[in-house]
Short mmCIF file of C-alpha atoms in Angstrom, two decimals:
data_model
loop_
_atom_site.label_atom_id
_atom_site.label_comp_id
_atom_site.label_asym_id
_atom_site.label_seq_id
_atom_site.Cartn_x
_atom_site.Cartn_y
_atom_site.Cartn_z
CA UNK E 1 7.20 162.87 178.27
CA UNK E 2 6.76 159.14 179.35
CA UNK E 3 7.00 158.11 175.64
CA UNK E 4 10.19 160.41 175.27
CA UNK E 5 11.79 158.93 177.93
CA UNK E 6 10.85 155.52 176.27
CA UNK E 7 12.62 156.04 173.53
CA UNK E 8 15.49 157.52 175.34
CA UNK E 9 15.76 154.31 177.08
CA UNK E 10 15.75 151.92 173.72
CA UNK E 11 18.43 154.23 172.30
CA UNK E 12 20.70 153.94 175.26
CA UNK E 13 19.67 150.03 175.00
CA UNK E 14 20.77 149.60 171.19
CA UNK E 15 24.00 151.94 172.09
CA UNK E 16 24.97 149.77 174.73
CA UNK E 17 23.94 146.99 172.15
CA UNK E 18 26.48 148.26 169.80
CA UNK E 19 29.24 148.90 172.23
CA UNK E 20 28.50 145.28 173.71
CA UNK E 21 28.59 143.64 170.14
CA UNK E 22 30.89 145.61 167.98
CA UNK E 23 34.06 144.13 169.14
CA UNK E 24 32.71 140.63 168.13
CA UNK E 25 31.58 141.38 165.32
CA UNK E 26 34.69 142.57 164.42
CA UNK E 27 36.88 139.97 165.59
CA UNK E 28 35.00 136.75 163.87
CA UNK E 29 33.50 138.70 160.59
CA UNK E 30 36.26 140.66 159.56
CA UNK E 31 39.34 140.58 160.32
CA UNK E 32 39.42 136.93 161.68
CA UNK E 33 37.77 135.61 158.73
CA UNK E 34 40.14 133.10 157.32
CA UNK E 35 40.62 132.64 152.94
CA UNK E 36 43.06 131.06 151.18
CA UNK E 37 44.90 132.25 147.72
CA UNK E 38 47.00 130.26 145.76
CA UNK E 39 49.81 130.92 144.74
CA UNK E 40 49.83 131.81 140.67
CA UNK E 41 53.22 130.08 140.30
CA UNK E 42 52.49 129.98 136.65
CA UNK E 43 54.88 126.81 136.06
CA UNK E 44 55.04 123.26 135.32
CA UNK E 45 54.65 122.45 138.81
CA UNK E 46 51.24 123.70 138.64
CA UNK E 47 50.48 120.10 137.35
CA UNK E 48 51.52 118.60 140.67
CA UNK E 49 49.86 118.70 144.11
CA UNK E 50 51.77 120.70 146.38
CA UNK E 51 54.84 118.69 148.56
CA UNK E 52 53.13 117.89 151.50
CA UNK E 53 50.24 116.02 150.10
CA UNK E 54 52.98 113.78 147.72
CA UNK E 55 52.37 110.07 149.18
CA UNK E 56 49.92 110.72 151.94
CA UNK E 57 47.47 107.97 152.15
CA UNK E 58 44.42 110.67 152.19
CA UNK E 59 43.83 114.50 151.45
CA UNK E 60 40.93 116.07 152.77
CA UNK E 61 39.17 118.69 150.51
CA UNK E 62 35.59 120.22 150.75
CA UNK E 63 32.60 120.56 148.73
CA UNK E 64 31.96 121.14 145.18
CA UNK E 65 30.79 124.75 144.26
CA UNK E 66 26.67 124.03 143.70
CA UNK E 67 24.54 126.05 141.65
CA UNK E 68 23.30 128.51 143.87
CA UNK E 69 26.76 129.80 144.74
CA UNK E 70 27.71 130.34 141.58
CA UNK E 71 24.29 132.03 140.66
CA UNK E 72 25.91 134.83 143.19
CA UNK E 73 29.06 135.07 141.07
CA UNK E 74 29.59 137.48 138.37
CA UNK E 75 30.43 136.67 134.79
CA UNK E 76 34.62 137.75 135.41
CA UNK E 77 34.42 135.89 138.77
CA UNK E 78 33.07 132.51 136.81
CA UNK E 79 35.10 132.96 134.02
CA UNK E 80 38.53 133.23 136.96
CA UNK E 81 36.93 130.04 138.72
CA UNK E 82 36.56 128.07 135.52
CA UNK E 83 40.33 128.44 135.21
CA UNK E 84 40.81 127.47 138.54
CA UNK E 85 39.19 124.31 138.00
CA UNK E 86 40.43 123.66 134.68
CA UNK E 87 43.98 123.22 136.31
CA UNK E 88 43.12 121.52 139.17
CA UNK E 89 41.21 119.03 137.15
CA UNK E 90 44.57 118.89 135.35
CA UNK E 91 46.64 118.67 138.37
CA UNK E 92 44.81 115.72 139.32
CA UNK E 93 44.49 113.99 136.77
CA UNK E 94 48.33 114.07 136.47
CA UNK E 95 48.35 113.03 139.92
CA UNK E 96 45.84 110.11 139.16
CA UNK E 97 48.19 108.31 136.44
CA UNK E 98 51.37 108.85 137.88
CA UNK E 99 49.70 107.14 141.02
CA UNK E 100 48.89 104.24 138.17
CA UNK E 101 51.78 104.14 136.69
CA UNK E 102 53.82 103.57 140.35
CA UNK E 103 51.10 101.30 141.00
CA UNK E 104 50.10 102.89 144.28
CA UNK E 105 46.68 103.78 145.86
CA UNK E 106 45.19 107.53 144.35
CA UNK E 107 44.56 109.27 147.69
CA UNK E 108 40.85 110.55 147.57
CA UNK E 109 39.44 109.81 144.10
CA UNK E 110 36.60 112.18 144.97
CA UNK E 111 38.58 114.89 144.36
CA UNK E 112 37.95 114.60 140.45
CA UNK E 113 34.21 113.74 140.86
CA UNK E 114 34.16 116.52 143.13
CA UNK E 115 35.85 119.36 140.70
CA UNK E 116 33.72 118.00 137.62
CA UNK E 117 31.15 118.27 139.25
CA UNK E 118 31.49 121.78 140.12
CA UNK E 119 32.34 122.35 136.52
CA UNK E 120 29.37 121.29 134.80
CA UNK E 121 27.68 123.38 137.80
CA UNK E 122 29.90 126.20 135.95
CA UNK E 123 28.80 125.69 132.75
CA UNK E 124 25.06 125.10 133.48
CA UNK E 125 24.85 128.13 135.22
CA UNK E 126 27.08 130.24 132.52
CA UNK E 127 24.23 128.70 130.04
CA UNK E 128 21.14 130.01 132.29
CA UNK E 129 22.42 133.34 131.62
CA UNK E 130 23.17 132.51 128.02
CA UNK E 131 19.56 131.73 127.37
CA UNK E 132 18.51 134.94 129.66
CA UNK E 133 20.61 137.41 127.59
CA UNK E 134 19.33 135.94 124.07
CA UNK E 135 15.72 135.57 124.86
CA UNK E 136 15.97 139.35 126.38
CA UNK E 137 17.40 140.37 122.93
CA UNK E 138 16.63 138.27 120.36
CA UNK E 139 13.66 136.40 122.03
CA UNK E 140 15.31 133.18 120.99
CA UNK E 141 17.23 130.92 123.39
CA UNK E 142 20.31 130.87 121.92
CA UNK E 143 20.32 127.10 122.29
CA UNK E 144 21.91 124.94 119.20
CA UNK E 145 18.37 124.18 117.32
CA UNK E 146 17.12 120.91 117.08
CA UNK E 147 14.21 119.08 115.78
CA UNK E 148 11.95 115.34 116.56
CA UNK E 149 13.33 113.67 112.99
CA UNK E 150 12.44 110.23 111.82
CA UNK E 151 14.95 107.91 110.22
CA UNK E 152 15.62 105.86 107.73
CA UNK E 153 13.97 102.95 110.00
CA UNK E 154 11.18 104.81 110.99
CA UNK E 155 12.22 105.75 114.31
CA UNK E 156 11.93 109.37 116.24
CA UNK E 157 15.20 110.72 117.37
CA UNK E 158 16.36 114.43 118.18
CA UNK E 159 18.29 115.47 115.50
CA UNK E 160 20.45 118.55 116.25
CA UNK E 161 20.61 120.74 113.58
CA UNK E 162 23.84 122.51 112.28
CA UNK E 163 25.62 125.45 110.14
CA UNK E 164 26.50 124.68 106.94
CA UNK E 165 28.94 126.77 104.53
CA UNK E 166 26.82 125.71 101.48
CA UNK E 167 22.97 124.84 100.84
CA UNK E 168 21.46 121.73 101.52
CA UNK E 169 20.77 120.89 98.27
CA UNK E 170 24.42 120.95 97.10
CA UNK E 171 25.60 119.05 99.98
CA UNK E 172 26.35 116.07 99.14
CA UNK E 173 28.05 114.80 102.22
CA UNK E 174 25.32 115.65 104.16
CA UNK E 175 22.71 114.08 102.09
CA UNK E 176 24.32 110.70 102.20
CA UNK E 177 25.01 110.60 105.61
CA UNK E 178 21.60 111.74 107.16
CA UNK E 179 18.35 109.60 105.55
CA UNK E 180 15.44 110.43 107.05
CA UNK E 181 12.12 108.47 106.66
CA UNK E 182 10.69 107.63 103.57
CA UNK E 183 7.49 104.95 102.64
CA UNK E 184 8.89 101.59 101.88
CA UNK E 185 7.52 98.06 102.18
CA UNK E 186 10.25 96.96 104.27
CA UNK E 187 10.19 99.46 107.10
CA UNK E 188 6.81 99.46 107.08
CA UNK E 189 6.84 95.12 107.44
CA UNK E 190 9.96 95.80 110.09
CA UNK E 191 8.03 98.75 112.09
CA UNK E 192 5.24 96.15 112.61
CA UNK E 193 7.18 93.50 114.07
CA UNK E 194 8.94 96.27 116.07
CA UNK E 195 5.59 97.38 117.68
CA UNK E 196 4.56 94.05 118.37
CA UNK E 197 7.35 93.13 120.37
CA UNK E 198 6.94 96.47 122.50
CA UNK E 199 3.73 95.46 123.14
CA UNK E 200 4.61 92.04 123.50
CA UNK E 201 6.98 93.13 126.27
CA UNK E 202 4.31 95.65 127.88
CA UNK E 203 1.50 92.93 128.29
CA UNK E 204 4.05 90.46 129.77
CA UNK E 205 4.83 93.68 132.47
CA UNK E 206 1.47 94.01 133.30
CA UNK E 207 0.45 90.30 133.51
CA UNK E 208 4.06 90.46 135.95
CA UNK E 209 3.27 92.87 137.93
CA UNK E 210 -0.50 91.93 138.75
CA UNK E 211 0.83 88.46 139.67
CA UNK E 212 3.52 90.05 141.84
CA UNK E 213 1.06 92.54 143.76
CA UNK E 214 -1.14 89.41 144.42
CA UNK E 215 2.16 87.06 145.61
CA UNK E 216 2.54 90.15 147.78
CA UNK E 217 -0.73 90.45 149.21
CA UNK E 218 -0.43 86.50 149.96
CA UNK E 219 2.53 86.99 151.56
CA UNK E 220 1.88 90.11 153.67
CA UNK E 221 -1.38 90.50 154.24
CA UNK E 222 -1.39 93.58 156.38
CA UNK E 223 0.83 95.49 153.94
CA UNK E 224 -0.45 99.17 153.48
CA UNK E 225 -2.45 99.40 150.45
CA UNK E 226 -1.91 103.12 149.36
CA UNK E 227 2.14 101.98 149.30
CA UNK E 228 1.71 99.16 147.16
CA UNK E 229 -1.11 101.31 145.04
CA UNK E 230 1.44 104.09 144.48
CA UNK E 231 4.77 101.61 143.64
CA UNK E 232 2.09 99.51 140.71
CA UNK E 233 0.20 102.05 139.61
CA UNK E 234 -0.84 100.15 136.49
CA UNK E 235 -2.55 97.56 138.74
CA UNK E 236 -5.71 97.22 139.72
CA UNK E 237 -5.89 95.74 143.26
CA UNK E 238 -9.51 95.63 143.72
CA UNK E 239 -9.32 93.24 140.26
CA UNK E 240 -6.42 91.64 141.75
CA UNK E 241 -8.19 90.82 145.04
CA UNK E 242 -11.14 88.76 143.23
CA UNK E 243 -8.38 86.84 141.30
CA UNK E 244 -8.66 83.68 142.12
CA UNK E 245 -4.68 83.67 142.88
CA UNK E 246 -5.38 85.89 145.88
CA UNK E 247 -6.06 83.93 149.43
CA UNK E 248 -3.89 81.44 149.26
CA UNK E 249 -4.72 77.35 149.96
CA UNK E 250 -6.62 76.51 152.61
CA UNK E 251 -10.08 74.89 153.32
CA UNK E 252 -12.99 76.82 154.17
CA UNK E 253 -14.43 76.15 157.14
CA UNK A 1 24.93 130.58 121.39
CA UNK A 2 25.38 129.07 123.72
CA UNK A 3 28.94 127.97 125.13
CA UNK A 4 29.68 124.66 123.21
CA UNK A 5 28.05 125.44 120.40
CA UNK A 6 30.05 127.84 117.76
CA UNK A 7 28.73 129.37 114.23
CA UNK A 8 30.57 128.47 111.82
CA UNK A 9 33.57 130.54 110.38
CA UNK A 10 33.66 132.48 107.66
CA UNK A 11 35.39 135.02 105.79
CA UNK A 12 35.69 137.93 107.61
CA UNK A 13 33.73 137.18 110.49
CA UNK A 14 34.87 137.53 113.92
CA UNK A 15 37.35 135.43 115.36
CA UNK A 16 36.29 133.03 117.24
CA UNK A 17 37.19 132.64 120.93
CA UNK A 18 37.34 130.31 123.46
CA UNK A 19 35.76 131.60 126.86
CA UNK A 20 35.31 128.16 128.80
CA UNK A 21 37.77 125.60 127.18
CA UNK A 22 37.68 121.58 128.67
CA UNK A 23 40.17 120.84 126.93
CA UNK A 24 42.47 118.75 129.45
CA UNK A 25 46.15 118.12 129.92
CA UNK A 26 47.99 115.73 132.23
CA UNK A 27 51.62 115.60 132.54
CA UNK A 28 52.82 112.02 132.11
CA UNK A 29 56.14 110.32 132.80
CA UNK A 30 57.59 110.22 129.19
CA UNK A 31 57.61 106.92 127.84
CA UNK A 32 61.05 107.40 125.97
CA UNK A 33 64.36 109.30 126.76
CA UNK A 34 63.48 112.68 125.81
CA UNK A 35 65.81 116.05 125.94
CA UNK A 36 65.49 117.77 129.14
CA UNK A 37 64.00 120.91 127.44
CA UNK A 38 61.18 118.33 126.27
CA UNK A 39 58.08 117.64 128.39
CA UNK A 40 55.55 114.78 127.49
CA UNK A 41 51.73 115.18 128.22
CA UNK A 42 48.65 113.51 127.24
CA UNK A 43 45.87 115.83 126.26
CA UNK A 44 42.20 115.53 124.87
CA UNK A 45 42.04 113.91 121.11
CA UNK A 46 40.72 116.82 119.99
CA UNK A 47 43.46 119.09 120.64
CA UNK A 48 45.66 120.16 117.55
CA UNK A 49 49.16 121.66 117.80
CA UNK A 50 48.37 124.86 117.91
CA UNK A 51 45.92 124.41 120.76
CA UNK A 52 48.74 122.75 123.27
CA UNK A 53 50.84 126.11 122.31
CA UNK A 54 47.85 128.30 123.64
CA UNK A 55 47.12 126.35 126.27
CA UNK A 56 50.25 126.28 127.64
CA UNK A 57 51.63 129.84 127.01
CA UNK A 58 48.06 131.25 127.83
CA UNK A 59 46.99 129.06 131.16
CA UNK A 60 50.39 128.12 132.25
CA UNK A 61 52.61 130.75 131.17
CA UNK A 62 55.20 128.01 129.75
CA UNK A 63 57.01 129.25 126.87
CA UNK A 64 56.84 126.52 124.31
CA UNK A 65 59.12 126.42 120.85
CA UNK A 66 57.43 124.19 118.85
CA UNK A 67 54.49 121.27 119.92
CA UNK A 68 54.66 117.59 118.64
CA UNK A 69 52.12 115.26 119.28
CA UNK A 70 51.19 111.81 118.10
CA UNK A 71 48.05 109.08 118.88
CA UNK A 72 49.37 106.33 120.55
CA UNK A 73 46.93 103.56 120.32
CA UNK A 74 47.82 100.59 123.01
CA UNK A 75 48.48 97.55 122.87
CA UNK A 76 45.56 94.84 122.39
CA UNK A 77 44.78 91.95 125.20
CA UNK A 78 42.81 88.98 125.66
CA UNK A 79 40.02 89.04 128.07
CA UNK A 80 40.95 86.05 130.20
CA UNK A 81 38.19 83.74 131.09
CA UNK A 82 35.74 84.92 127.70
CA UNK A 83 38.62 85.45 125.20
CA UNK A 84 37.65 88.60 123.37
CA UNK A 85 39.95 91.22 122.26
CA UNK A 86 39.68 94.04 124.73
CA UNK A 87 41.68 97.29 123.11
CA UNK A 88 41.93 100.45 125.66
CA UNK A 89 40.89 104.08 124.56
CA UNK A 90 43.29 105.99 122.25
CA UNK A 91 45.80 108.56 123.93
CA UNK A 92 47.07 111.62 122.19
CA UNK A 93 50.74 112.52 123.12
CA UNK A 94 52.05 116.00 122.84
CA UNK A 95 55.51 116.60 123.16
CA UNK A 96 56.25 120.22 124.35
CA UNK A 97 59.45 121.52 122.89
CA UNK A 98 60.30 124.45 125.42
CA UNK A 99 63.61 127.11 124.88
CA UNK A 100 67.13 126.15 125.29
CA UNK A 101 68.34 126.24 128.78
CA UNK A 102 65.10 125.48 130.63
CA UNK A 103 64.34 122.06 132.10
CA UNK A 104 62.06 120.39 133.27
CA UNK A 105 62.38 116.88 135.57
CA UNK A 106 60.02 114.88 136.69
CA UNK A 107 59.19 114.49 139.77
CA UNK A 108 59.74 111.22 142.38
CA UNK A 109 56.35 111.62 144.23
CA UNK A 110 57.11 108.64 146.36
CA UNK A 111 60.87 109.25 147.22
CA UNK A 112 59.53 110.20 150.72
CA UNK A 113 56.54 107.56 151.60
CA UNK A 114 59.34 104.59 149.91
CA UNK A 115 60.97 105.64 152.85
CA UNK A 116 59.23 105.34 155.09
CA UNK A 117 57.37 102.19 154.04
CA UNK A 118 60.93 100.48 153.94
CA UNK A 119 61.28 101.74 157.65
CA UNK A 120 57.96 100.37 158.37
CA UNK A 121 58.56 96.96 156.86
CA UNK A 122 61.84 96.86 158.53
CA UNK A 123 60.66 97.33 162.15
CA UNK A 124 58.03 94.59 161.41
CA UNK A 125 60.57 91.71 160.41
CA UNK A 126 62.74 92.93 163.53
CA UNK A 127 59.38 92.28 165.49
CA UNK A 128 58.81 89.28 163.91
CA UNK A 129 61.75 87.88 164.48
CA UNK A 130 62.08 88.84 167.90
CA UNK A 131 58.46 87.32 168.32
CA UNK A 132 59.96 84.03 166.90
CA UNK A 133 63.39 83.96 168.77
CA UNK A 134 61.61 84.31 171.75
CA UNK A 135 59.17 81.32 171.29
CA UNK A 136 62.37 79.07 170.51
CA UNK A 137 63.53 80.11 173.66
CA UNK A 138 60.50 79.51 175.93
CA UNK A 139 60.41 75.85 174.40
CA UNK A 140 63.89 75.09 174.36
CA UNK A 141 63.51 72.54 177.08
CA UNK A 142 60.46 70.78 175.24
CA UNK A 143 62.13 69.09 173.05
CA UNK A 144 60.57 66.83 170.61
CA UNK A 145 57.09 68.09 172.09
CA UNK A 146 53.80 68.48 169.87
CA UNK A 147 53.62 72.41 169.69
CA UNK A 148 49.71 71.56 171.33
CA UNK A 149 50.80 69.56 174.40
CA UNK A 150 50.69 71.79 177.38
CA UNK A 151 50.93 71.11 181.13
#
């Protein structure tokens, strides 16, 4: 009975709950909620800004689309937005030269940044599901193939790979204009010299660095360690400390 | 594949399509007197002819007749102080021939702000002046007075 009349009570709470809350909920959530639509004009003017914004000194926008909102979006909706984007990129980069060409100020440059940015967003996230779809099918990525090549200089580089109508041996073009490595005396003398000087250059970093971390420790001598540890991590302190560098000039007593 | 990256065409394959184009377009002021009917933009270099047509009948719903376009390469300069020849990027031109009796103008985006400005500068020569007329008239009876010298 007591437990009965327990729940009797929580229900009458959560009703009045509803009846307290329902009107709210309605008024900012649904039919409050404010969204704007363009207007598909479908014109030439589509390359301009819109009147009111002609010759104002600034135009406030807001932030780019990120990753994670478009990882809510389905493929149609991306495809719409990438549209979207694609002519407002246009629209301001119209905007952009005939603000050049007047010679006048281009009111909030951020703009662009602001709707490439959201683009490549687009694309990277169109490209996640790329790669999802092929290695659930195919168990490939999908991704242009590439390999590590060395070339003619004995050097690594990515070289992307690429269709060709006819076979590699036939292909003329594509045999003179890709060498890869092959022994000779010359690379072999120049690849020496090459190495040298990166090591050349790595030494003189290292003997830089150690004398920097001691000029530091001369200089601040209460400076916290672990910091100065984790920004040179190729130096030794302890080694630094016994150099005879560290201490500074003075007399002992 | 994945979205920039195309296999290559061939005989009876599919055709292939374009899902997420960047290609880009901006509508320039044209550089010569051109036909009303005739609108100028500069595009990506890697747009051909038949590429402004789609573009602009399938994004912007402009009905286009025929598509021109040219690479206008600009003009060379010194670089001032150091003297080397600085050259600016390439720009591809097309010239959108659209149907008889539609026209296109460009706009004046400034009509309104020129305006204004002129308004602006106005009111600060009147203020100016004002300013001026009424420093001649506190000093009128200082005559031949260094402007410094006060009592």
């Amino acid at each position: 009975m007591d437990s009965l009349f327990k729940v009797g009570k929580l229900m009458s709470l959560f009703n009045n709950l509803r009846l307290n809350t329902s009107p709210n909920i309605f008024k900012y959530s649904q039919f409050n909620r404010q969204f704007s639509v363009t207007t598909a004009n479908n014109d030439l003017m589509e390359f301009f800004d819109v009147k009111k914004n002609w010759g104002v000194e600034e135009i406030r926008s807001g932030r780019s689309w990120r990753k994670d909102d478009l990882r809510l979006k389905s493929n149609t909706d991306l495809h719409k937005l990438w549209y979207v984007l694609l002519k407002e990129r246009n629209m301001l980069l119209t905007m952009e030269q005939e603000c050049k060409d007047q010679a006048r100020l281009f009111p909030s440059p951020e703009r662009l940044d602001k709707v490439e940015d959201s683009m490549e967003n687009l694309e990277c996230v169109v490209r996640e599901r790329n790669v999802a779809y092929h290695k659930l099918e195919t168990g490939e990525t999908g991704e242009r193939p590439g390999k590590m090549e060395t070339s003619a200089f004995g050097l690594k580089y990515y070289y992307k790979m690429c269709e060709y109508p006819i076979p590699k041996f036939m292909n003329k073009k594509w045999t003179e204009k890709y060498k890869f490595f092959k022994y000779d005396k010359d690379v072999e003398a120049f690849l020496l010299k090459y190495r040298e000087k990166i090591y050349i250059e790595r030494r003189r970093k290292r003997a830089r660095d150690f004398n920097h971390v001691i000029g530091l420790m001369n200089r601040f001598p209460n400076m916290d360690m672990d910091a100065l540890q984790q920004q040179y991590p190729d130096v030794d302190i302890k080694k630094a400390k016994n150099s005879r560098k560290y201490g500074g000039h003075f007399a002992p007593k | 594949m994945s979205t920039r990256w195309y296999p290559i065409y061939q005989k009876g394959s599919p055709q292939l399509r374009v899902f997420l184009p960047n290609f880009w377009m901006k509508l320039v002021r044209p550089t010569h007197k051109i036909p009303s009917n005739v609108v100028q933009f500069a595009c990506s270099m890697e747009m051909t002819k038949f590429d402004v047509k789609n573009y602009m009948e399938k994004i912007y719903n402009v009905k286009c007749v025929d598509v021109r376009t040219r690479i206008h390469m600009p003009k060379t300069r010194r670089e001032v102080t150091a003297g080397y020849v600085i050259k600016d990027d390439d720009v591809k031109y097309a010239y959108v021939i659209m149907p008889k009796g539609v026209e296109f103008k460009f706009p004046d985006l400034f009509e309104e702000s020129k305006e204004k400005e002129d308004e602006d500068h106005e009111k600060a020569l009147k203020q100016a002046k004002e300013g001026f007329d009424q420093f001649l008239s506190k000093n009128k009876d200082r005559e031949n007075m260094p402007g410094w010298f006060t009592v």
